[in-house]
Short mmCIF file of C-alpha atoms and ligand atoms in Angstrom, two decimals:
data_model
loop_
_atom_site.label_atom_id
_atom_site.label_comp_id
_atom_site.label_asym_id
_atom_site.label_seq_id
_atom_site.Cartn_x
_atom_site.Cartn_y
_atom_site.Cartn_z
CA UNK A 83 2.10 -14.97 28.81
CA UNK A 84 0.74 -14.19 25.37
CA UNK A 85 2.77 -11.57 23.56
CA UNK A 86 1.38 -10.01 20.37
CA UNK A 87 3.47 -10.94 17.34
CA UNK A 88 4.31 -7.36 16.42
CA UNK A 89 6.00 -6.94 19.80
CA UNK A 90 7.51 -10.41 19.95
CA UNK A 91 9.10 -9.84 16.55
CA UNK A 92 10.49 -6.37 17.10
CA UNK A 93 13.91 -6.41 15.45
CA UNK A 94 16.76 -6.21 17.97
CA UNK A 95 19.70 -5.72 15.62
CA UNK A 96 20.04 -3.72 12.40
CA UNK A 97 20.36 -6.79 10.22
CA UNK A 98 16.86 -7.93 11.25
CA UNK A 99 15.22 -4.72 10.04
CA UNK A 100 13.32 -5.67 6.88
CA UNK A 101 12.98 -3.64 3.71
CA UNK A 102 15.06 -0.61 4.76
CA UNK A 103 18.37 -1.68 3.31
CA UNK A 104 19.57 1.86 2.55
CA UNK A 105 19.10 2.84 6.18
CA UNK A 106 20.61 -0.33 7.60
CA UNK A 107 23.68 0.11 5.39
CA UNK A 108 24.21 3.77 6.23
CA UNK A 109 23.81 3.24 9.97
CA UNK A 110 26.08 0.20 9.93
CA UNK A 111 28.79 2.13 8.13
CA UNK A 112 28.42 5.13 10.42
CA UNK A 113 28.95 2.91 13.43
CA UNK A 114 31.88 1.13 11.89
CA UNK A 115 33.47 4.52 11.21
CA UNK A 116 32.41 5.85 14.61
CA UNK A 117 30.63 8.73 12.92
CA UNK A 118 27.71 9.35 15.21
CA UNK A 119 25.49 12.33 14.42
CA UNK A 120 24.08 14.44 17.27
CA UNK A 121 20.56 14.28 15.82
CA UNK A 122 18.74 11.83 13.58
CA UNK A 123 15.36 12.18 11.95
CA UNK A 124 13.53 8.94 11.11
CA UNK A 125 10.68 9.79 8.78
CA UNK A 126 8.21 7.49 7.08
CA UNK A 127 4.92 5.61 7.17
CA UNK A 128 3.57 3.91 10.32
CA UNK A 129 4.81 0.47 11.26
CA UNK A 130 7.88 0.43 9.03
CA UNK A 131 10.58 0.27 11.71
CA UNK A 132 11.31 3.81 12.93
CA UNK A 133 10.94 3.25 16.67
CA UNK A 134 12.54 -0.18 16.41
CA UNK A 135 15.56 1.25 14.60
CA UNK A 136 15.83 4.11 17.09
CA UNK A 137 16.02 1.60 19.94
CA UNK A 138 18.56 -0.51 18.08
CA UNK A 139 20.66 2.61 17.55
CA UNK A 140 20.46 3.37 21.27
CA UNK A 141 21.58 -0.18 22.07
CA UNK A 142 24.40 0.03 19.56
CA UNK A 143 25.67 3.21 21.19
CA UNK A 144 25.46 1.97 24.75
CA UNK A 145 26.00 -1.79 24.65
CA UNK A 146 28.36 -2.66 27.50
CA UNK A 147 29.89 -5.57 25.60
CA UNK A 148 31.91 -3.11 23.53
CA UNK A 149 34.06 -0.05 24.18
CA UNK A 150 32.86 1.67 21.02
CA UNK A 151 29.48 1.88 19.31
CA UNK A 152 28.82 -1.58 17.87
CA UNK A 153 26.70 -2.85 15.00
CA UNK A 154 25.92 -5.95 17.03
CA UNK A 155 24.61 -5.01 20.46
CA UNK A 156 24.63 -8.08 22.69
CA UNK A 157 21.03 -7.87 23.90
CA UNK A 158 22.19 -9.33 27.25
CA UNK A 159 23.94 -6.53 29.14
CA UNK A 160 22.10 -4.22 31.53
CA UNK A 161 22.01 -1.44 29.00
CA UNK A 162 20.61 -3.58 26.16
CA UNK A 163 18.04 -5.21 28.41
CA UNK A 164 17.04 -1.85 29.89
CA UNK A 165 16.42 -0.41 26.44
CA UNK A 166 14.31 -3.40 25.39
CA UNK A 167 11.94 -2.86 28.31
CA UNK A 168 12.21 0.95 28.21
CA UNK A 169 13.83 1.24 31.63
CA UNK A 170 17.34 2.33 30.68
CA UNK A 171 18.53 5.35 32.66
CA UNK A 172 20.43 6.71 29.68
CA UNK A 173 17.74 6.34 27.08
CA UNK A 174 14.69 8.57 27.30
CA UNK A 175 11.69 7.84 25.13
CA UNK A 176 9.17 10.61 24.82
CA UNK A 177 5.86 10.31 23.05
CA UNK A 178 5.41 13.83 21.73
CA UNK A 179 1.78 13.14 20.86
CA UNK A 180 0.93 13.11 24.58
CA UNK A 181 3.76 15.41 25.80
CA UNK A 182 3.94 18.20 23.29
CA UNK A 183 4.24 21.10 25.76
CA UNK A 184 7.36 23.16 26.17
CA UNK A 185 7.67 22.36 29.89
CA UNK A 186 8.36 18.69 29.22
CA UNK A 187 10.93 19.59 26.61
CA UNK A 188 12.70 22.13 28.88
CA UNK A 189 12.92 19.49 31.58
CA UNK A 190 14.32 17.03 29.07
CA UNK A 191 16.89 19.53 27.84
CA UNK A 192 18.03 20.23 31.38
CA UNK A 193 19.00 16.58 31.77
CA UNK A 194 21.22 16.59 28.69
CA UNK A 195 24.06 18.13 30.70
CA UNK A 196 24.38 15.15 33.03
CA UNK A 197 26.77 12.41 32.02
CA UNK A 198 25.26 9.05 31.09
CA UNK A 199 24.93 6.61 33.98
CA UNK A 200 25.80 3.19 32.59
CA UNK A 201 26.36 3.69 28.88
CA UNK A 202 28.44 6.04 26.77
CA UNK A 203 25.62 8.18 25.42
CA UNK A 204 22.44 9.79 26.58
CA UNK A 205 19.90 9.03 23.88
CA UNK A 206 16.61 10.88 23.51
CA UNK A 207 14.04 9.21 21.29
CA UNK A 208 11.24 11.65 20.50
CA UNK A 209 8.42 9.68 18.91
CA UNK A 210 5.65 11.36 16.89
CA UNK A 211 7.84 14.46 17.00
CA UNK A 212 5.60 16.31 14.52
CA UNK A 213 3.24 16.85 17.47
CA UNK A 214 5.72 19.08 19.34
CA UNK A 215 4.61 22.68 19.79
CA UNK A 216 6.47 25.50 18.11
CA UNK A 217 7.84 26.61 21.43
CA UNK A 218 9.15 23.12 22.07
CA UNK A 219 11.00 23.11 18.77
CA UNK A 220 12.43 26.54 19.56
CA UNK A 221 13.67 25.24 22.88
CA UNK A 222 15.26 22.21 21.23
CA UNK A 223 16.93 24.11 18.43
CA UNK A 224 19.92 25.32 20.42
CA UNK A 225 20.60 21.94 21.99
CA UNK A 226 20.47 20.19 18.65
CA UNK A 227 22.79 22.71 17.10
CA UNK A 228 25.35 22.48 19.83
CA UNK A 229 24.73 19.39 21.91
CA UNK A 230 26.97 17.97 24.61
CA UNK A 231 29.22 15.30 23.07
CA UNK A 232 27.47 12.43 24.79
CA UNK A 233 23.98 13.35 23.57
CA UNK A 234 22.13 11.84 20.62
CA UNK A 235 18.60 12.79 19.60
CA UNK A 236 16.44 10.52 17.45
CA UNK A 237 13.28 12.17 16.17
CA UNK A 238 10.67 9.83 14.69
CA UNK A 239 7.69 10.97 12.66
CA UNK A 240 5.06 9.84 10.20
CA UNK A 241 4.44 13.46 9.15
CA UNK A 242 7.76 14.99 8.29
CA UNK A 243 6.04 17.89 6.49
CA UNK A 244 5.02 19.16 9.93
CA UNK A 245 8.59 19.26 11.22
CA UNK A 246 10.17 22.74 10.97
CA UNK A 247 12.74 23.08 8.19
CA UNK A 248 15.25 24.51 10.68
CA UNK A 249 15.16 21.22 12.59
CA UNK A 250 15.26 18.98 9.52
CA UNK A 251 18.35 20.73 8.23
CA UNK A 252 20.17 20.07 11.50
CA UNK A 253 19.40 16.35 11.57
CA UNK A 254 20.69 13.40 9.64
CA UNK A 255 17.50 12.34 7.91
CA UNK A 256 16.49 8.78 7.03
CA UNK A 257 13.43 8.03 4.95
CA UNK A 258 11.73 4.78 5.90
CA UNK A 259 9.74 3.17 3.11
CA UNK A 260 6.75 0.95 2.97
CA UNK A 261 8.08 -2.58 2.77
CA UNK A 262 7.79 -4.23 -0.65
CA UNK A 263 5.12 -6.88 -1.17
CA UNK A 264 7.63 -9.67 -1.77
CA UNK A 265 9.60 -8.82 1.32
CA UNK A 266 6.46 -8.78 3.47
CA UNK A 267 5.37 -12.14 2.05
CA UNK A 268 8.77 -13.72 2.76
CA UNK A 269 8.83 -12.30 6.26
CA UNK A 270 5.31 -13.45 7.10
CA UNK A 271 6.11 -16.93 5.84
CA UNK A 272 9.06 -17.09 8.24
CA UNK A 273 6.99 -15.83 11.17
CA UNK A 274 4.12 -18.22 10.38
CA UNK A 275 6.52 -21.12 10.28
CA UNK A 276 8.22 -20.36 13.55
CA UNK A 277 4.84 -19.76 15.23
CA UNK A 278 3.29 -22.91 13.74
CA UNK A 279 0.50 -20.93 12.17
CA UNK A 280 -1.44 -22.99 9.65
CA UNK A 281 -1.82 -20.54 6.78
CA UNK A 282 -1.75 -20.97 3.01
CA UNK A 283 0.54 -18.93 0.73
CA UNK A 284 -2.57 -17.33 -0.79
CA UNK A 285 -3.72 -16.11 2.62
CA UNK A 286 -0.22 -14.82 3.40
CA UNK A 287 -0.27 -12.88 0.17
CA UNK A 288 -3.71 -11.51 1.03
CA UNK A 289 -2.33 -10.25 4.38
CA UNK A 290 0.72 -8.74 2.75
CA UNK A 291 -1.43 -6.91 0.23
CA UNK A 292 -3.98 -5.74 2.77
CA UNK A 293 -1.29 -4.27 4.99
CA UNK A 294 0.18 -2.22 2.14
CA UNK A 295 3.78 -2.33 3.28
CA UNK A 296 3.12 -1.49 6.94
CA UNK A 297 4.86 -4.40 8.63
CA UNK A 298 3.20 -3.89 12.00
CA UNK A 299 -0.24 -4.13 10.38
CA UNK A 300 0.73 -7.36 8.64
CA UNK A 301 1.87 -8.96 11.90
CA UNK A 302 -1.31 -7.83 13.65
CA UNK A 303 -3.41 -9.35 10.90
CA UNK A 304 -1.67 -12.69 10.95
CA UNK A 305 -2.03 -12.65 14.73
CA UNK A 306 -5.77 -12.00 14.54
CA UNK A 307 -6.24 -14.60 11.86
CA UNK A 308 -4.38 -17.24 13.86
CA UNK A 309 -6.57 -16.52 16.90
CA UNK A 310 -9.67 -17.02 14.77
CA UNK A 311 -8.15 -20.27 13.63
CA UNK A 312 -7.42 -21.58 17.11
CA UNK A 313 -8.77 -25.03 16.21
CA UNK A 314 -6.24 -25.22 13.37
CA UNK A 315 -8.32 -27.71 11.44
CA UNK A 316 -8.12 -25.91 8.10
CA UNK A 317 -5.51 -23.45 6.97
CA UNK A 318 -6.41 -19.80 7.41
CA UNK A 319 -8.75 -18.74 4.62
CA UNK A 320 -7.90 -15.67 2.49
CA UNK A 321 -11.58 -14.64 2.77
CA UNK A 322 -11.11 -14.05 6.51
CA UNK A 323 -8.18 -11.82 5.78
CA UNK A 324 -10.29 -9.60 3.56
CA UNK A 325 -12.90 -9.45 6.32
CA UNK A 326 -10.41 -8.76 9.11
CA UNK A 327 -8.50 -6.13 7.22
CA UNK A 328 -11.57 -4.32 5.93
CA UNK A 329 -10.19 -4.50 2.41
CA UNK A 330 -12.15 -5.55 -0.63
CA UNK A 331 -11.45 -8.74 -2.58
CA UNK A 332 -10.53 -8.38 -6.23
CA UNK A 333 -13.33 -10.59 -7.52
CA UNK A 334 -15.88 -8.18 -6.05
CA UNK A 335 -14.18 -5.27 -7.77
CA UNK A 336 -14.31 -7.17 -11.05
CA UNK A 337 -18.06 -7.59 -10.60
CA UNK A 338 -18.49 -3.87 -9.97
CA UNK A 339 -16.60 -2.99 -13.14
CA UNK A 340 -18.58 -5.53 -15.16
CA UNK A 341 -21.82 -4.14 -13.73
CA UNK A 342 -20.82 -0.64 -14.81
CA UNK A 343 -20.40 -1.83 -18.39
CA UNK A 344 -23.63 -3.76 -18.39
CA UNK A 345 -25.59 -0.92 -16.81
CA UNK A 346 -26.37 -3.10 -13.77
CA UNK A 347 -26.91 -0.24 -11.36
CA UNK A 348 -28.93 -2.33 -8.94
CA UNK A 349 -26.21 -4.96 -8.71
CA UNK A 350 -23.62 -2.38 -7.77
CA UNK A 351 -25.82 -0.70 -5.19
CA UNK A 352 -26.30 -4.12 -3.59
CA UNK A 353 -22.57 -4.73 -3.43
CA UNK A 354 -22.00 -1.28 -1.97
CA UNK A 355 -24.63 -1.90 0.70
CA UNK A 356 -22.92 -5.16 1.68
CA UNK A 357 -19.56 -3.45 1.97
CA UNK A 358 -20.95 -0.74 4.21
CA UNK A 359 -22.83 -3.28 6.34
CA UNK A 360 -19.64 -5.26 6.83
CA UNK A 361 -18.00 -2.14 8.18
CA UNK A 362 -15.88 -1.11 5.23
CA UNK A 363 -15.22 2.62 5.32
CA UNK A 364 -16.37 4.84 2.41
CA UNK A 365 -12.84 6.27 2.23
CA UNK A 366 -11.42 2.77 1.79
CA UNK A 367 -14.08 1.78 -0.75
CA UNK A 368 -13.45 4.96 -2.71
CA UNK A 369 -9.68 4.57 -2.71
CA UNK A 370 -9.97 0.90 -3.68
CA UNK A 371 -12.23 1.72 -6.63
CA UNK A 372 -9.91 4.45 -7.87
CA UNK A 373 -6.92 2.17 -7.60
CA UNK A 374 -8.74 -0.65 -9.41
CA UNK A 375 -9.78 1.64 -12.26
CA UNK A 376 -6.18 2.81 -12.51
CA UNK A 377 -5.19 -0.83 -12.88
CA UNK A 378 -7.85 -1.20 -15.57
CA UNK A 379 -6.32 1.75 -17.39
CA UNK A 380 -2.86 0.18 -17.17
CA UNK A 381 -4.34 -3.05 -18.48
CA UNK A 382 -5.95 -1.22 -21.40
CA UNK A 383 -2.73 0.56 -22.34
CA UNK A 384 -0.25 -2.23 -21.53
CA UNK A 385 -1.92 -5.65 -21.67
CA UNK A 386 1.41 -7.13 -20.56
CA UNK A 387 1.85 -4.68 -17.69
CA UNK A 388 0.60 -6.85 -14.83
CA UNK A 389 3.87 -6.27 -12.98
CA UNK A 390 2.92 -2.59 -12.76
CA UNK A 391 0.00 -3.53 -10.50
CA UNK A 392 -0.38 -5.80 -7.50
CA UNK A 393 -3.25 -7.78 -8.98
CA UNK A 394 -3.57 -11.55 -9.00
CA UNK A 395 -2.93 -13.43 -12.22
CA UNK A 396 -6.56 -14.43 -12.78
CA UNK A 397 -7.87 -10.97 -11.92
CA UNK A 398 -5.51 -9.58 -14.55
CA UNK A 399 -6.70 -11.93 -17.29
CA UNK A 400 -10.33 -11.06 -16.53
CA UNK A 401 -9.43 -7.38 -16.65
CA UNK A 402 -7.95 -7.89 -20.11
CA UNK A 403 -11.32 -9.15 -21.32
CA UNK A 404 -13.22 -6.41 -19.53
CA UNK A 405 -10.92 -3.69 -20.85
CA UNK A 406 -12.04 -4.48 -24.39
CA UNK A 407 -15.44 -2.98 -23.63
CA UNK A 408 -14.02 0.28 -22.22
CA UNK A 409 -12.22 2.96 -24.20
CA UNK A 410 -9.27 4.75 -22.64
CA UNK A 411 -11.45 7.86 -22.53
CA UNK A 412 -14.21 6.08 -20.67
CA UNK A 413 -11.83 4.73 -18.06
CA UNK A 414 -10.23 8.12 -17.61
CA UNK A 415 -13.56 9.88 -17.14
CA UNK A 416 -14.62 7.27 -14.61
CA UNK A 417 -11.44 7.94 -12.64
CA UNK A 418 -11.95 11.70 -12.94
CA UNK A 419 -15.51 11.39 -11.69
CA UNK A 420 -14.43 9.33 -8.69
CA UNK A 421 -11.53 11.67 -7.88
CA UNK A 422 -13.87 14.66 -7.91
CA UNK A 423 -15.70 13.03 -4.98
CA UNK A 424 -12.59 12.32 -2.93
CA UNK A 425 -12.93 15.23 -0.55
CA UNK A 426 -16.42 14.22 0.58
CA UNK A 427 -15.57 10.63 1.42
CA UNK A 428 -15.12 11.53 5.07
CA UNK A 429 -18.55 13.20 5.19
CA UNK A 430 -21.26 11.69 7.30
CA UNK A 431 -23.21 11.14 4.09
CA UNK A 432 -20.23 9.63 2.29
CA UNK A 433 -22.07 6.36 1.58
CA UNK A 434 -24.82 8.30 -0.20
CA UNK A 435 -22.21 10.06 -2.31
CA UNK A 436 -20.74 6.70 -3.15
CA UNK A 437 -24.16 5.44 -4.23
CA UNK A 438 -24.68 8.49 -6.40
CA UNK A 439 -21.24 8.07 -7.93
CA UNK A 440 -21.76 4.41 -8.72
CA UNK A 441 -24.99 5.34 -10.51
CA UNK A 442 -23.26 8.13 -12.44
CA UNK A 443 -20.48 5.78 -13.52
CA UNK A 444 -22.98 3.89 -15.66
CA UNK A 445 -23.35 5.65 -19.02
CA UNK A 446 -26.86 7.23 -19.23
CA UNK A 447 -28.01 5.70 -22.51
CA UNK A 448 -27.30 2.14 -23.47
CA UNK A 449 -25.12 1.82 -26.54
CA UNK A 450 -27.21 1.77 -29.76
CA UNK A 451 -27.95 -1.75 -30.93
CA UNK A 452 -26.53 -1.22 -34.39
CA UNK A 453 -23.69 1.23 -34.29
CA UNK A 454 -22.83 2.17 -37.87
CA UNK A 455 -19.43 3.52 -36.91
CA UNK A 456 -18.20 1.14 -34.23
CA UNK A 457 -14.56 2.03 -35.01
CA UNK A 458 -15.02 5.34 -33.22
CA UNK A 459 -14.38 3.45 -29.98
CA UNK A 460 -11.44 1.44 -31.25
CA UNK A 461 -7.96 2.26 -30.20
CA UNK A 462 -5.99 -0.67 -31.56
CA UNK A 463 -6.75 -3.37 -34.09
CA UNK A 464 -7.41 -5.69 -31.15
CA UNK A 465 -10.57 -3.72 -30.42
CA UNK A 466 -11.69 -4.42 -33.97
CA UNK A 467 -11.02 -8.12 -33.51
CA UNK A 468 -12.91 -8.14 -30.24
CA UNK A 469 -15.89 -6.36 -31.79
CA UNK A 470 -15.95 -8.98 -34.53
CA UNK A 471 -15.72 -11.86 -32.07
CA UNK A 472 -18.90 -10.60 -30.39
CA UNK A 473 -20.72 -10.50 -33.73
CA UNK A 474 -19.45 -13.86 -34.90
CA UNK A 475 -19.17 -15.90 -31.71
CA UNK A 476 -18.83 -19.19 -33.61
CA UNK A 477 -15.44 -18.15 -35.01
CA UNK A 478 -12.21 -18.81 -33.12
CA UNK A 479 -9.74 -16.02 -32.39
CA UNK A 480 -7.40 -17.44 -35.01
CA UNK A 481 -10.10 -17.44 -37.65
CA UNK A 482 -10.91 -13.85 -36.87
CA UNK A 483 -7.24 -12.80 -36.98
CA UNK A 484 -6.98 -14.57 -40.34
CA UNK A 485 -9.94 -12.63 -41.66
CA UNK A 486 -8.38 -9.40 -40.45
CA UNK A 487 -5.22 -10.11 -42.40
CA UNK A 488 -7.22 -10.81 -45.56
CA UNK A 489 -9.57 -7.83 -45.59
CA UNK A 490 -8.54 -5.17 -48.12
CA UNK A 491 -8.88 -1.55 -46.98
CA UNK A 492 -11.56 0.62 -48.62
CA UNK A 493 -10.06 3.99 -49.59
CA UNK A 494 -7.15 3.14 -47.35
CA UNK A 495 -9.49 2.54 -44.41
CA UNK A 496 -9.21 -0.93 -43.00
CA UNK A 497 -11.73 -0.36 -40.19
CA UNK A 498 -14.46 0.55 -42.66
CA UNK A 499 -13.72 -2.51 -44.78
CA UNK A 500 -13.69 -4.65 -41.65
CA UNK A 501 -17.10 -3.48 -40.45
CA UNK A 502 -18.65 -4.10 -43.87
CA UNK A 503 -17.10 -7.54 -44.10
CA UNK A 504 -18.11 -8.63 -40.64
CA UNK A 505 -21.64 -7.22 -40.98
CA UNK A 506 -22.19 -9.12 -44.19
CA UNK A 507 -20.78 -12.33 -42.68
CA UNK A 508 -23.14 -11.85 -39.78
CA UNK A 509 -26.09 -11.48 -42.16
CA UNK A 510 -25.11 -14.74 -43.83
CA UNK A 511 -25.00 -16.44 -40.45
CA UNK A 512 -28.42 -15.09 -39.50
CA UNK A 513 -29.91 -16.39 -42.75
CA UNK A 514 -28.43 -19.82 -42.06
CA UNK A 515 -29.96 -19.91 -38.61
N1 LIG B 113 11.35 -2.74 8.95
C1 LIG B 113 10.89 -3.64 9.82
N2 LIG B 113 11.53 -4.82 9.99
C2 LIG B 113 11.07 -5.75 10.86
N3 LIG B 113 9.97 -5.57 11.63
C3 LIG B 113 9.29 -4.41 11.51
C4 LIG B 113 9.72 -3.39 10.60
N4 LIG B 113 8.87 -2.37 10.66
C5 LIG B 113 7.94 -2.72 11.57
N5 LIG B 113 8.18 -3.94 12.08
C6 LIG B 113 7.32 -4.64 13.05
O1 LIG B 113 6.32 -3.72 13.47
C7 LIG B 113 6.48 -3.38 14.83
C8 LIG B 113 6.36 -1.88 14.97
O2 LIG B 113 7.45 -1.25 14.34
P1 LIG B 113 7.96 0.20 14.78
O3 LIG B 113 7.43 0.51 16.13
O4 LIG B 113 9.42 0.22 14.61
O5 LIG B 113 7.24 1.06 13.68
P2 LIG B 113 7.23 2.64 13.52
O6 LIG B 113 7.79 2.92 12.15
O7 LIG B 113 7.87 3.30 14.67
O8 LIG B 113 5.67 2.91 13.48
P3 LIG B 113 4.83 4.19 14.04
O9 LIG B 113 5.03 5.29 13.07
O10 LIG B 113 3.41 3.69 14.00
O11 LIG B 113 5.31 4.48 15.40
C9 LIG B 113 7.83 -3.91 15.22
O12 LIG B 113 7.81 -4.33 16.56
C10 LIG B 113 8.05 -5.07 14.27
O13 LIG B 113 7.40 -6.23 14.77
MG1 LIG B 114 7.04 4.43 16.24
ZN1 LIG B 115 24.59 -5.11 25.22
#
């Protein structure tokens, strides 16, 4: 029977949980020291291992291969097997999203007084616990504060801000993180290998990026991609990944940014239309644009700051060129403009707002042909060099740098001297031509 990868690869022991080292270490130590808390709170983004870890904890507490809680549940005994298929008599899993009412919780509490049947603990895993009603929390409060010795609660949630403070303060809280890009890439490579999935490292990286640290999403994507590639003639193409994940490839973002500089409004509206037609959500498009402009800003301020972004090498080098034509101010106002539209990206008319915003991002008047004070837009001497390289395209970068060294400031102003020098050189060139 076909089993989806994200279920097939659910970690069964703590050491297989990826990217949550701080949690794995703390839980391992707690078990070694036999320090079991009556209530745990697992908080963090979707698909990062909360439910999996809760089940592992339950197995560790109840594994029949050991007298005490063990960091290595056997996976073979009745208790371990029961937990894997959610049929253990001592482990209750409740999805609070569909059972938020106080009646369910009262019933659950009433069972806490019975001794466990086959294991040592009765474990209650309350998933999506932020959905519980106020009354339900009230009902739980007393039990959590003073639980029978054999009872352990594990609350899991993606929205810890909705969990009452009184509960949080009575739980041992663990913050799950989004898994780092490198760790996702390594993990996917291992899964692809053991599943014989024909996929290139570039496509794996595309999946890892698209899933933004949510490991479940990354496994689902690689699963989908491998189904598309059932013939297995060619390795899975990164382009498919962008399509499947609804994310936007970097080269398209580069084009949008270039179009903004060149005043190519039509080009950008065309790209936007394609995105929408291919089912990309305005919210996603908006967030992607903001994030890309932030990367452009980083690039402008720290040309060697690629590691601060998740961009590809070649995208970064193109951004370095593009960033010469934007001032820090321009980039910042573009981001501010986009951010001011954030709240309407879930509107029905969001795509129209996006169109309007893309038009507004293009400066209204084209830059004057002969700007007499071009240095107004320069922030470092590199901008001056770049400006000169546009005027004197036949010169190499080295020749231009040389010139820069040689130019003597006028009244202490090098930029002024530079502009005069370059302009006169340009005139000479034009006469020659
Ligand atoms: N940290 C992780 N290490 C290894 N696999 C993981 C990890 N996080 C998620 N996975 C994979 O994703 C699947 C779903 O994970 P899990 O159910 O534990 O996520 P969750 O944090 O409870 O998500 P949700 O908030 O959506 O319920 C697992 O079966 C496993 O394949
Ligand atoms: Mg879960
Ligand atoms: Zn066992």
